Coordinates of C-alpha atoms and ligand atoms in Angstrom, one line a residue:
X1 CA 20.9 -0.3 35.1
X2 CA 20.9 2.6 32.6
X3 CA 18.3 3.7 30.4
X4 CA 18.7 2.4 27.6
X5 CA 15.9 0.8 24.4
X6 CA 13.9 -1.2 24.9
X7 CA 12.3 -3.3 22.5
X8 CA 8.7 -4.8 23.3
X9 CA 8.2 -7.3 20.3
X10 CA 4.3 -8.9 20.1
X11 CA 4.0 -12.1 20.5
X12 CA 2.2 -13.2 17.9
X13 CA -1.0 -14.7 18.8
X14 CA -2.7 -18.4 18.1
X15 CA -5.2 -17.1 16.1
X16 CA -3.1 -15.2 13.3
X17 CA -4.4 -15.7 9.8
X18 CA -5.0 -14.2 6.8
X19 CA -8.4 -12.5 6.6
X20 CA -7.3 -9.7 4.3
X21 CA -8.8 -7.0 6.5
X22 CA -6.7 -4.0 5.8
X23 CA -7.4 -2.0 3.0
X24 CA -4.4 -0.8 1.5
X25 CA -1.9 -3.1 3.3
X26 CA -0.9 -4.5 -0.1
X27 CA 0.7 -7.9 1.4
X28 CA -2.9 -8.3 3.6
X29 CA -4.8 -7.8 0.3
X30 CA -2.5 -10.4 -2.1
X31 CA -2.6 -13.2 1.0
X32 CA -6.1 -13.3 1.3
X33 CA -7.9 -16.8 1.8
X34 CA -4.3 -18.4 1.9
X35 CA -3.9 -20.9 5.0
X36 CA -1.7 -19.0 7.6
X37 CA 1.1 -20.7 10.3
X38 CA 0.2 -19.2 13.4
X39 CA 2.8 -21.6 15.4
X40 CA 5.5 -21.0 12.7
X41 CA 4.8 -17.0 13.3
X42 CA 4.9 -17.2 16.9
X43 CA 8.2 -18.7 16.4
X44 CA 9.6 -16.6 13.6
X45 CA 9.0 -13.5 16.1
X46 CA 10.5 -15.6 18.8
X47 CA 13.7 -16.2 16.7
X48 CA 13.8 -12.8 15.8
X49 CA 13.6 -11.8 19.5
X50 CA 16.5 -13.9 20.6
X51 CA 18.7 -12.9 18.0
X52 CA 18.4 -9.7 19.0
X53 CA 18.8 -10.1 22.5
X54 CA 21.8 -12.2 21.2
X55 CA 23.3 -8.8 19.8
X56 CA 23.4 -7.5 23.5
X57 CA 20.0 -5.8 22.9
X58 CA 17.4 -5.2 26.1
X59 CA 14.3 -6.9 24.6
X60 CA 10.5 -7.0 26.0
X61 CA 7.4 -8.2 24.7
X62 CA 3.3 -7.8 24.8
X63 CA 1.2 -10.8 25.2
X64 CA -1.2 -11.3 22.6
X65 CA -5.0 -10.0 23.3
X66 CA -8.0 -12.0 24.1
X67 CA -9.4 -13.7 20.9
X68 CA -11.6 -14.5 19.6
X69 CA -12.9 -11.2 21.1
X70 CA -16.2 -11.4 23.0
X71 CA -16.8 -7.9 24.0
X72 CA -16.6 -6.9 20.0
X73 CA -18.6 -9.9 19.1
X74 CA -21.5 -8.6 21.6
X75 CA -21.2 -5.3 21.0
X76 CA -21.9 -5.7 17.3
X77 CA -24.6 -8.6 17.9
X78 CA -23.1 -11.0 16.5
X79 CA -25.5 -14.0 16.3
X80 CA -23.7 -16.0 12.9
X81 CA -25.5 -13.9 10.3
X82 CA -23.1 -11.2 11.0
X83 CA -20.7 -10.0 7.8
X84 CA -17.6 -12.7 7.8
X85 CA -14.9 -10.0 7.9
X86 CA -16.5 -8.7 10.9
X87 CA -16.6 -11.9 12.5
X88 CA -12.8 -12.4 11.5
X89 CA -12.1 -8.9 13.0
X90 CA -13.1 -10.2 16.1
X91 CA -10.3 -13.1 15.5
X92 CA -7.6 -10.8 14.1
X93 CA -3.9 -11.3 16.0
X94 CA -3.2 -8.2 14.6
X95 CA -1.9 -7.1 18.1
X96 CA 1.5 -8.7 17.0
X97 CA 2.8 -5.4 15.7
X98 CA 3.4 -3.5 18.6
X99 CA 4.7 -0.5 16.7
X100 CA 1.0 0.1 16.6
X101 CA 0.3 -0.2 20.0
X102 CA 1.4 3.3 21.7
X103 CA 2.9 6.1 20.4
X104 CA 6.2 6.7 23.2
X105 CA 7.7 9.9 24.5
X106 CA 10.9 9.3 26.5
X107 CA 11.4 10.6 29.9
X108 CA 13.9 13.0 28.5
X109 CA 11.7 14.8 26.1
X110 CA 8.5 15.5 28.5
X111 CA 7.6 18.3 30.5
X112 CA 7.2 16.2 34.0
X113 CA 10.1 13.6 33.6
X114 CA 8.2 11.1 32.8
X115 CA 8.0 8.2 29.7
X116 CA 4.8 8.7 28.3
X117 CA 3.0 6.0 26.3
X118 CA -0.7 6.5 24.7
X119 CA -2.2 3.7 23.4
X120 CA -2.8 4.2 19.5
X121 CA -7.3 4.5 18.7
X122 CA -6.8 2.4 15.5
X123 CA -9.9 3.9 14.3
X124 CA -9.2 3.6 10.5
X125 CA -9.5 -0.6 10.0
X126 CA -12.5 -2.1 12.7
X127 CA -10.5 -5.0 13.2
X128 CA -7.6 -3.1 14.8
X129 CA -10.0 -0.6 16.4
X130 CA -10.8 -3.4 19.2
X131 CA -7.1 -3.4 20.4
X132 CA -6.6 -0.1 22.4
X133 CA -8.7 -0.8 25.4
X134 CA -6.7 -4.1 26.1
X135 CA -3.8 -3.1 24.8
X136 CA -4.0 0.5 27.5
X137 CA -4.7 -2.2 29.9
X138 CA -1.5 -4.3 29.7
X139 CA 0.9 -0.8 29.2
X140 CA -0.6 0.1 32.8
X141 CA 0.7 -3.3 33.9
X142 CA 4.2 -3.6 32.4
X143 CA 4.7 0.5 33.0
X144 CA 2.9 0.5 36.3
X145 CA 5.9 2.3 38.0
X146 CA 4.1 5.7 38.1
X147 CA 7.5 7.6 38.7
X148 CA 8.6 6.6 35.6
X149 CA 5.5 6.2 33.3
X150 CA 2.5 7.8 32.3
X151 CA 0.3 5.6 30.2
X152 CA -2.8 7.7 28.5
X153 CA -5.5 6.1 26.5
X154 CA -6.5 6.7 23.1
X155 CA -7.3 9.7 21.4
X156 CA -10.8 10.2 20.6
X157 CA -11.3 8.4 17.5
X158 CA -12.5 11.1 15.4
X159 CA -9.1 11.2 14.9
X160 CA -6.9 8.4 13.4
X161 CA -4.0 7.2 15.2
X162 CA -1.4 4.6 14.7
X163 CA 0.7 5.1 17.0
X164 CA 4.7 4.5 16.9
X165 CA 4.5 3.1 13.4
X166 CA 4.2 7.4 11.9
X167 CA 6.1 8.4 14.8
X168 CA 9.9 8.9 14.6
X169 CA 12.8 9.8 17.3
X170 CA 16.2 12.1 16.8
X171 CA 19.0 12.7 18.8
X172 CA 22.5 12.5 20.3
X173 CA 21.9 9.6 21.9
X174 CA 19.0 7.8 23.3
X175 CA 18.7 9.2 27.0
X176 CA 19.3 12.6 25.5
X177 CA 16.6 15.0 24.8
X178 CA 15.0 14.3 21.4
X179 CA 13.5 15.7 18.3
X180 CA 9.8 13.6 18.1
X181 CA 8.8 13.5 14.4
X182 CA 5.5 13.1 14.0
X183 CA 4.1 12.0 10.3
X184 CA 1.0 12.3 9.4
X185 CA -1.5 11.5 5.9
X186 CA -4.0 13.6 4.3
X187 CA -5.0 11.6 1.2
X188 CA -3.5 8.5 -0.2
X189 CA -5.4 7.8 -3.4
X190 CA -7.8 5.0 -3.2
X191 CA -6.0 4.5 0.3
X192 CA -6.9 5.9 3.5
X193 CA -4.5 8.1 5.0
X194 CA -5.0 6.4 8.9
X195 CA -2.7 9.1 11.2
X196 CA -4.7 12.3 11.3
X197 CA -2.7 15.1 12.4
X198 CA -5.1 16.4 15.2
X199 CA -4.2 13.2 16.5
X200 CA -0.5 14.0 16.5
X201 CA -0.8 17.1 17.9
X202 CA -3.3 15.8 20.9
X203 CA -0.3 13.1 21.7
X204 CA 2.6 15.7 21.4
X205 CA 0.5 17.8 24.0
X206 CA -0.7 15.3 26.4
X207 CA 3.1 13.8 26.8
X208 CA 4.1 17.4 27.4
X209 CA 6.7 17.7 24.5
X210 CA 8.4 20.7 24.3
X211 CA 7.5 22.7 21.1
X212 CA 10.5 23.4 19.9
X213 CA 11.8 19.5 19.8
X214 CA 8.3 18.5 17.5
X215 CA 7.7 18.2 14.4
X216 CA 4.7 17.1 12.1
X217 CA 5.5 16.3 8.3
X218 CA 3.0 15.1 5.9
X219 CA 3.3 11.6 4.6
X220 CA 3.8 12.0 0.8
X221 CA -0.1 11.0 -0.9
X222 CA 1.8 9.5 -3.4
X223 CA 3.6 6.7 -0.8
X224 CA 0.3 6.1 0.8
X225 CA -1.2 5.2 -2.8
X226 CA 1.9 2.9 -3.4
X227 CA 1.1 1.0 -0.3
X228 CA 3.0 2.8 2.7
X229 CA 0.1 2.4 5.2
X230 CA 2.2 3.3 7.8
X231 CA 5.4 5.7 7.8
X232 CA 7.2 3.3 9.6
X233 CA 7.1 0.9 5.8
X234 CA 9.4 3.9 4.2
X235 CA 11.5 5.2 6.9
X236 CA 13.5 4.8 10.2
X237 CA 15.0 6.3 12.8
X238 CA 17.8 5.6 15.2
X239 CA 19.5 8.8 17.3
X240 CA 21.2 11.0 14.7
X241 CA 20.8 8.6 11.7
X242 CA 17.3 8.8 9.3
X243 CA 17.0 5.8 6.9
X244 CA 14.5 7.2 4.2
X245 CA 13.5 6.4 1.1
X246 CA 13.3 9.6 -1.2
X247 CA 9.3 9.7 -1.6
X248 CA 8.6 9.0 2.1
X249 CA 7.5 12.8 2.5
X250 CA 5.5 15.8 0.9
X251 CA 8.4 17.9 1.3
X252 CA 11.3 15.9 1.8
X253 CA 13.8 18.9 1.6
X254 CA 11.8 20.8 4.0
X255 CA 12.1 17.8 6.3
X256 CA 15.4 17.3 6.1
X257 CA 16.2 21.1 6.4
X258 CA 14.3 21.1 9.6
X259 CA 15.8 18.1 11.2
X260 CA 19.2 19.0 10.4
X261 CA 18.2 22.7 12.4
X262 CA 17.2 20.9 15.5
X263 CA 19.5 17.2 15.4
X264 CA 22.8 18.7 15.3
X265 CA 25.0 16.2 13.2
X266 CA 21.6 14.5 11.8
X267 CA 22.7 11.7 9.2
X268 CA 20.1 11.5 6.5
X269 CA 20.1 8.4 4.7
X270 CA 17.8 9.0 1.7
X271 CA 17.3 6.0 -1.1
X272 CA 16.5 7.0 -4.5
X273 CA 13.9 6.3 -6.6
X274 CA 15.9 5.5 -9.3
X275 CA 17.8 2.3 -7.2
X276 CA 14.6 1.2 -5.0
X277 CA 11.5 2.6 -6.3
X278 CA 8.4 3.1 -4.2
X279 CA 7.2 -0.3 -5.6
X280 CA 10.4 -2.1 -4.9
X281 CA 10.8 -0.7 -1.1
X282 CA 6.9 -1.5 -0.2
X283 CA 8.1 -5.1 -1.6
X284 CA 11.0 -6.0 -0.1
X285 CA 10.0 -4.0 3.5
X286 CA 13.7 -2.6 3.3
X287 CA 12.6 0.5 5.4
X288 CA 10.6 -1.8 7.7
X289 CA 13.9 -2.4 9.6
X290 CA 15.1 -2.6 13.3
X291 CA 17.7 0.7 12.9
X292 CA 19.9 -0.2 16.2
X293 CA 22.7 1.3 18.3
X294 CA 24.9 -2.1 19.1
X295 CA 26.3 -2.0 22.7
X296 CA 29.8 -1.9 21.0
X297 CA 29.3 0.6 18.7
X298 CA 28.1 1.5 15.3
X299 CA 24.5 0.7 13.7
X300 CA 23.0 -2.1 12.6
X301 CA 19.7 -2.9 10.4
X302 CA 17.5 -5.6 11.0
X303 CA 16.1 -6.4 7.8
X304 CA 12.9 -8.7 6.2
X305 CA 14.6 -11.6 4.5
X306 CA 12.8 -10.4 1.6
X307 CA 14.7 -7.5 1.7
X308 CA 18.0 -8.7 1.8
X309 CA 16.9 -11.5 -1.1
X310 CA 15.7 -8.6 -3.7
X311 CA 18.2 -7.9 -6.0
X312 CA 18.1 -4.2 -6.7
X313 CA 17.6 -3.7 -2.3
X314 CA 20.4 -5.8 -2.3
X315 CA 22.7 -4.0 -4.6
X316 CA 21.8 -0.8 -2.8
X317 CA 22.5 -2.4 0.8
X318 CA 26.1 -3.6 -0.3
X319 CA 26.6 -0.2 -2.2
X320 CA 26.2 1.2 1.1
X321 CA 28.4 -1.5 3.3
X322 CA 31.0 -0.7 1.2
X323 CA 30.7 3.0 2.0
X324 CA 31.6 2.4 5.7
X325 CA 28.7 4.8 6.4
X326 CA 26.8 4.9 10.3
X327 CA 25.2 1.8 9.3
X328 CA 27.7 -1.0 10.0
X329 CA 25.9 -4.0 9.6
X330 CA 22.8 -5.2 7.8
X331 CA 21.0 -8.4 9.7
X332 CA 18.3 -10.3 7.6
X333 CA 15.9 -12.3 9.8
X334 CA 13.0 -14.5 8.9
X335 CA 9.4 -12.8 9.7
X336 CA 7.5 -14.6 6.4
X337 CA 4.4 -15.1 8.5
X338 CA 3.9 -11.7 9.8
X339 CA 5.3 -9.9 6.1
X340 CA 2.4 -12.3 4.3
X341 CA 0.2 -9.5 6.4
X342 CA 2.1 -6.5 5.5
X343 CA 4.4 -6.9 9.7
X344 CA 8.0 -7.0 9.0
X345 CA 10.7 -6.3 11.7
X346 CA 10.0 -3.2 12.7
X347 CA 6.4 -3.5 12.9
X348 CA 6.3 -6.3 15.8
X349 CA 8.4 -4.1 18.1
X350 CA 7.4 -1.0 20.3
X351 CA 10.7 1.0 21.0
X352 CA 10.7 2.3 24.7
X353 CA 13.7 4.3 26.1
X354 CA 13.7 3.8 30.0
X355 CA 15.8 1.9 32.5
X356 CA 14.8 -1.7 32.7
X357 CA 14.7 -2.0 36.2
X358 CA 11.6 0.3 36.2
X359 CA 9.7 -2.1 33.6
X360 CA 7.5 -5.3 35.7
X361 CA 9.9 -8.0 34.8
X362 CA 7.4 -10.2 33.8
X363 CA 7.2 -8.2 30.5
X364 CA 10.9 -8.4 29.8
X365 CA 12.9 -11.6 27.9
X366 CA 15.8 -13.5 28.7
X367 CA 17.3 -16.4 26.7
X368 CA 15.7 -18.9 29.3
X369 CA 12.4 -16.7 29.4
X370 CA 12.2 -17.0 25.2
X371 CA 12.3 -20.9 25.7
X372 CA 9.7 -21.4 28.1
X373 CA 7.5 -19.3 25.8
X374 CA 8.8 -21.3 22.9
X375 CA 7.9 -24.7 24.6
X376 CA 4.0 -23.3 25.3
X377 CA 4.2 -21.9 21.7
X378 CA 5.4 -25.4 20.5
X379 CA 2.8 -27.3 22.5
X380 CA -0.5 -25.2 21.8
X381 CA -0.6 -23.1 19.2
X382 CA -2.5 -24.0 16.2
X383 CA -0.3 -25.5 13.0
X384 CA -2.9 -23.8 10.5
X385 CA -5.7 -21.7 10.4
X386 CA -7.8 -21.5 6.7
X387 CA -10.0 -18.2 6.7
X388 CA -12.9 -20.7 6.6
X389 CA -12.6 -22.1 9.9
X390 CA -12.9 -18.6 11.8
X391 CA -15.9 -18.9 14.0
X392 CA -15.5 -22.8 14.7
X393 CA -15.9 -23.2 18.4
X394 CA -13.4 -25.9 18.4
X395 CA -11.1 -23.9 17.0
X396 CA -11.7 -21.0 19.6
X397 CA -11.6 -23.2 22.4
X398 CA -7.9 -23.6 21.5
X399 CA -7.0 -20.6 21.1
X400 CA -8.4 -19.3 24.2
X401 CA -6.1 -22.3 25.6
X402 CA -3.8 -21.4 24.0
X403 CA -3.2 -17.7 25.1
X404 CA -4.1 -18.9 28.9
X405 CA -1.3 -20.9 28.6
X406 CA 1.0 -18.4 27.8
X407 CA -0.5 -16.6 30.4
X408 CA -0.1 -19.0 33.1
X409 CA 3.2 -19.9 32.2
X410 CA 4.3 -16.1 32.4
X411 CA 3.1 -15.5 35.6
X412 CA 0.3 -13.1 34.2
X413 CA -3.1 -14.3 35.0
X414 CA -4.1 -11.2 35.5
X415 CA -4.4 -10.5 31.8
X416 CA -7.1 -12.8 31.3
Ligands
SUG1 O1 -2.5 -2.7 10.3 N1 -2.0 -5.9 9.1 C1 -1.5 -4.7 9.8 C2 0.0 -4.6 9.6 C3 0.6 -3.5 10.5 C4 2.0 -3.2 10.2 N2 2.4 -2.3 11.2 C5 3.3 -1.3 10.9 N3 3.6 -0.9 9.7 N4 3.8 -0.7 11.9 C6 -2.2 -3.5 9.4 O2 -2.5 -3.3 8.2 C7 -3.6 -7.5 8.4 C8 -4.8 -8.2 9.0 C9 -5.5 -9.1 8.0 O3 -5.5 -8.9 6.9 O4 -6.1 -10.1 8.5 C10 -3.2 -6.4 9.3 O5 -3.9 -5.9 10.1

């Protein structure tokens, strides 16, 4: 088969709830307390992986982590008198959105060939700052094929990095050589800016990315204050097409200026303020969007249901239908579980452009793959999880279950 992208959604795991653990992950913040659906969420991603494999996509996925996590839980002490946010960090699912996991240099942008992954430190939030290690762990195992991958580990974590979420790809085409746009934060108001750009530049040069094809743009202070945590909440990518909204960057002219130098026939889709504003977009997730090449032709954008239900997203989306522009097609799917915690599409997938034949299968999906995961989904993960109950031994005796179960029924035992 041909190389092609690859989308490795995260499953989303039995023990997702709504802690409110991120600090200036506006939807994390507002949810707080509320009861969560961790079987409902599974499925919602599930649905929203099928679909797209439906739309003649290649689709993977990540298995959730071990949780409640042990090795946190000891290495802080925990003995019950511990603070309850750190006990629920040790809970957190917040593996589900893979765009976080690694940041991913294709094999036609690297100095040796290869398709480099590094697994993302985390640093800025403690309860994501437990997932690298695992997460490393099960990219050595899907991208074990050492001809074709090189999977790094984290940055030190004096340095803050998220990974694919600030991280942005140009080109012709996929399995051409691309531009990598890196996008980092400096301040972000009361926010913290959480991709550091010493991190950027350590992952540009250990995937051996040639100079010349990088970039590094500063996140705009102003987005990070309005709620953009990530890049990835207010603009996408997909070969020569950049979906943006106007305040995504410092220097938004400059950026543009410098992509079109490099991306010959770059397509820069820029929203104003004055039809989405800031407020609106970090909303509605409209820039949290699967921006895909369909096997026939033309684009398409995977949309939050809240996106496509806002009216003044929605007026812009047909607006630009009606234009007959690169984007072809706009696709709302239903992700309410992971949006509650500030996930929408594009946050629960990890893009990787490689042939699929070099992945371990047992990481990639099928239609009868998805409903064997869907049955072990259906039979054991939790219907609802109230903050309260976090730490219940019951309770973490099924999702342990849970997750085994997944385990055993994908043939990866090995991950537990
Ligand atoms: O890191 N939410 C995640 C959402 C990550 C979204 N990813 C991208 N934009 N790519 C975060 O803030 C919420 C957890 C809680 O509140 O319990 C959380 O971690």
């Amino acid at each position: 088969m041909a190389v092609c992208e690859i989308n490795f959604d995260g499953i989303i795991g039995p023990s997702h709830n709504y802690a409110g653990l991120s600090l200036g992950n506006l939807a994390s913040a507002s949810h707080a307390g509320d009861a969560s659906q961790p079987r409902a969420a599974a499925l919602q991603g599930l649905a929203k992986m099928r679909h797209n494999l439906a739309l003649g996509l290649a689709q993977g996925f990540l298995l959730p982590l071990p949780r409640p996590n042990a090795a946190f839980l000891a290495a802080i002490g925990a003995d019950g008198s511990e603070d309850a946010r750190l006990r629920a960090a040790a809970w957190s699912a917040s593996s589900m959105w893979t765009a976080n996991a690694a940041t991913v240099s294709p094999a036609p942008d690297t100095a040796d060939g290869r398709c480099h992954l590094t697994a993302a430190n985390l640093v800025t939030m403690p309860h994501r700052s437990q997932e690298w290690p695992d997460t490393a762990r099960q990219l050595r195992l899907a991208f074990a094929d050492a001809w074709h991958f090189a999977v790094h580990d984290a940055v030190p974590p004096c340095f803050g990095d998220e990974g694919a979420a600030n991280h942005m790809r140009m080109g012709e085409s996929h399995a051409a050589p691309g531009l990598e746009i890196f996008v980092y934060g400096t301040s972000g108001g009361a926010f913290p800016a959480r991709q550091h750009v010493e991190a950027s530049r350590a992952v540009a040069r250990l995937h051996g990315l040639d100079p010349a094809r990088v970039l590094f743009v500063e996140q705009n202070p102003d987005a990070i204050a309005a709620g953009a945590f990530h890049n990835d909440v207010v603009a996408v990518a997909n070969e020569r097409v950049l979906f943006t909204h106007e305040q995504a960057f410092a220097d938004p002219q400059g950026t543009y200026a410098a992509i079109r130098s490099r991306v010959p026939g770059a397509d820069i889709i820029e929203v104003p303020a004055s039809a989405v504003s800031l407020a609106d977009a970090i909303r509605s997730y409209l820039f949290n969007a699967q921006l895909v090449t369909l096997p026939a032709g033309g684009m398409a954008l995977i949309i939050p249901s809240e996106a496509w239900e806002h009216p003044r997203v929605r007026a812009w989306l047909d607006a630009m239908l009606a234009g007959n522009g690169a984007i072809r097609q706009v696709l709302p799917v239903d992700v309410r579980q992971s949006m509650a915690n500030g996930g929408g599409p594009a946050c629960l997938r990890l893009r990787v452009v490689a042939d699929p034949a070099t992945v371990d299968p047992r990481f990639l999906l099928d239609q009868r793959k998805a409903a064997r995961i869907e049955a072990v989904i259906a039979a054991h993960w939790p219907e609802r999880i109230v903050p309260s109950e976090i730490g219940s031994a019951e309770l973490a005796g099924r999702v342990i279950a849970a997750r085994l179960a997944l385990l055993a029924e994908l043939d990866l035992m090995e991950l537990a």
